[in-house]
Tab-separated table of C-alpha atoms in Angstrom:
chain	number	residue	atom	x	y	z
A	1	GLN	CA	-37.429	-41.829	-5.748
A	2	VAL	CA	-34.912	-41.204	-2.995
A	3	GLN	CA	-33.802	-37.638	-2.487
A	4	VAL	CA	-30.722	-36.366	-0.681
A	5	THR	CA	-30.566	-33.008	1.033
A	6	GLU	CA	-27.554	-30.914	1.928
A	7	SER	CA	-27.168	-28.464	4.777
A	8	GLY	CA	-24.429	-26.552	6.525
A	9	GLY	CA	-23.360	-24.068	3.899
A	10	GLY	CA	-22.900	-20.400	4.630
A	11	LEU	CA	-20.565	-17.433	4.595
A	12	VAL	CA	-17.224	-17.755	6.329
A	13	GLU	CA	-13.971	-15.839	6.368
A	14	ALA	CA	-10.861	-17.271	4.765
A	15	GLY	CA	-9.192	-19.694	7.139
A	16	GLY	CA	-12.485	-20.658	8.722
A	17	SER	CA	-14.347	-23.945	8.759
A	18	LEU	CA	-17.707	-25.339	7.745
A	19	ARG	CA	-19.262	-28.773	8.009
A	20	LEU	CA	-21.652	-29.884	5.318
A	21	SER	CA	-24.203	-32.605	5.961
A	22	CYS	CA	-26.222	-34.784	3.634
A	23	THR	CA	-29.205	-36.902	4.569
A	24	ALA	CA	-31.616	-39.061	2.618
A	25	SER	CA	-35.384	-38.695	2.348
A	26	VAL	CA	-36.042	-42.304	3.304
A	27	ALA	CA	-34.597	-44.131	6.276
A	28	SER	CA	-34.039	-47.296	4.235
A	29	PHE	CA	-31.514	-45.574	1.971
A	30	ASP	CA	-28.147	-46.636	3.329
A	31	PHE	CA	-25.207	-44.462	2.318
A	32	ASP	CA	-22.923	-47.394	3.105
A	33	GLU	CA	-24.283	-49.296	0.110
A	34	TYR	CA	-23.282	-46.622	-2.417
A	35	SER	CA	-20.298	-44.700	-3.624
A	36	VAL	CA	-21.137	-41.224	-2.322
A	37	GLY	CA	-19.506	-37.870	-2.364
A	38	TRP	CA	-19.464	-34.122	-2.644
A	39	PHE	CA	-19.221	-32.054	-5.814
A	40	ARG	CA	-19.059	-28.301	-6.292
A	41	GLN	CA	-19.868	-25.893	-9.061
A	42	THR	CA	-19.378	-22.208	-9.753
A	43	PRO	CA	-21.208	-20.250	-12.477
A	44	GLY	CA	-19.888	-20.997	-15.931
A	45	LYS	CA	-17.829	-23.976	-14.834
A	46	GLU	CA	-18.413	-27.700	-14.849
A	47	ARG	CA	-19.369	-29.486	-11.669
A	48	GLU	CA	-16.262	-31.041	-10.141
A	49	ALA	CA	-15.799	-33.852	-7.675
A	50	VAL	CA	-14.437	-32.632	-4.359
A	51	SER	CA	-14.380	-35.790	-2.296
A	52	CYS	CA	-15.941	-39.223	-2.633
A	53	THR	CA	-15.950	-42.398	-0.595
A	54	ARG	CA	-17.142	-45.960	-0.550
A	55	VAL	CA	-17.441	-48.489	2.273
A	56	ILE	CA	-17.589	-51.665	0.197
A	57	LEU	CA	-14.098	-52.161	-1.293
A	58	PRO	CA	-13.090	-49.004	0.589
A	59	VAL	CA	-11.680	-46.065	-1.281
A	60	THR	CA	-11.618	-42.336	-0.661
A	61	TYR	CA	-10.954	-39.672	-3.244
A	62	TYR	CA	-10.031	-36.013	-2.802
A	63	THR	CA	-9.362	-33.534	-5.517
A	64	ASP	CA	-5.855	-32.139	-5.168
A	65	SER	CA	-6.925	-28.643	-4.161
A	66	VAL	CA	-8.653	-29.839	-0.971
A	67	LYS	CA	-6.246	-32.538	0.214
A	68	GLY	CA	-5.205	-31.917	3.803
A	69	ARG	CA	-8.038	-29.421	4.356
A	70	PHE	CA	-11.279	-31.334	3.733
A	71	THR	CA	-12.394	-34.613	5.282
A	72	ILE	CA	-15.269	-36.741	4.079
A	73	SER	CA	-17.015	-39.021	6.541
A	74	ARG	CA	-20.225	-40.893	7.070
A	75	ASP	CA	-22.153	-41.752	10.190
A	76	HIS	CA	-23.874	-45.098	9.980
A	77	ALA	CA	-25.947	-44.408	13.096
A	78	THR	CA	-27.504	-41.269	11.644
A	79	ASN	CA	-27.185	-42.391	8.012
A	80	ALA	CA	-25.584	-39.136	7.015
A	81	LEU	CA	-22.658	-38.027	4.907
A	82	TYR	CA	-20.428	-35.152	5.965
A	83	LEU	CA	-17.751	-32.906	4.543
A	84	GLN	CA	-15.595	-31.144	7.105
A	85	MET	CA	-13.962	-28.175	5.418
A	86	ASN	CA	-11.087	-26.470	7.213
A	87	SER	CA	-8.716	-23.694	6.206
A	88	LEU	CA	-11.231	-22.473	3.673
A	89	LYS	CA	-10.060	-20.296	0.817
A	90	PRO	CA	-11.968	-17.853	-1.380
A	91	GLU	CA	-11.528	-20.294	-4.272
A	92	ASP	CA	-13.598	-22.832	-2.342
A	93	THR	CA	-16.624	-20.614	-2.899
A	94	ALA	CA	-19.200	-22.667	-4.808
A	95	MET	CA	-22.489	-24.497	-4.642
A	96	TYR	CA	-21.795	-27.840	-3.023
A	97	TYR	CA	-23.806	-30.911	-3.954
A	98	CYS	CA	-24.196	-34.266	-2.283
A	99	ALA	CA	-24.308	-37.210	-4.668
A	100	ALA	CA	-24.957	-40.932	-4.394
A	101	GLY	CA	-24.256	-43.585	-6.987
A	102	LEU	CA	-20.902	-42.674	-8.480
A	103	THR	CA	-18.060	-44.173	-10.445
A	104	LEU	CA	-15.199	-44.167	-7.969
A	105	SER	CA	-11.555	-45.177	-7.793
A	106	ASP	CA	-8.640	-43.732	-5.884
A	107	SER	CA	-7.924	-41.402	-8.797
A	108	LEU	CA	-11.383	-40.700	-10.152
A	109	CYS	CA	-14.822	-39.757	-8.942
A	110	ALA	CA	-17.482	-39.174	-11.566
A	111	SER	CA	-21.236	-39.064	-11.812
A	112	ARG	CA	-23.343	-41.555	-13.744
A	113	LYS	CA	-26.678	-41.321	-15.472
A	114	ASP	CA	-28.366	-42.707	-12.351
A	115	THR	CA	-26.540	-40.506	-9.832
A	116	ILE	CA	-28.814	-39.054	-7.172
A	117	TRP	CA	-28.169	-35.338	-6.605
A	118	GLY	CA	-29.166	-32.966	-3.878
A	119	GLN	CA	-30.287	-29.401	-4.480
A	120	GLY	CA	-27.030	-27.964	-3.222
A	121	THR	CA	-25.877	-25.737	-0.406
A	122	GLN	CA	-23.986	-22.505	-1.024
A	123	VAL	CA	-20.548	-21.974	0.476
A	124	ALA	CA	-19.034	-18.503	0.306
A	125	VAL	CA	-15.566	-17.710	1.607
A	126	SER	CA	-14.593	-14.077	1.977
A	127	SER	CA	-11.013	-12.880	1.719
């Protein structure tokens, strides 16, 4: 069973930046073959899609609250998925999860029963 692992979370002041990374446990797992993305969750709330992308039949999704501030990208050479987060706000504070195997369109990103999840990386933005 392939696992994905996030890194790059931390504590940052409002207006600051962080870059999250996601890598797979096996080299043969190619992010380019899957719809992949980033979700976030705060206590008591449902996990929400932040940004998702797909190479085959390309599409990229951003939730409205992060448009213009966050950028999702992948590096084929290192087989990694990234989320560049700029102009961070306190409301961006959450546990961020990497996910692979999603239902994705330009207006929707959702998990499936077979979605692969990471363990999460905490992002905290102070005001």
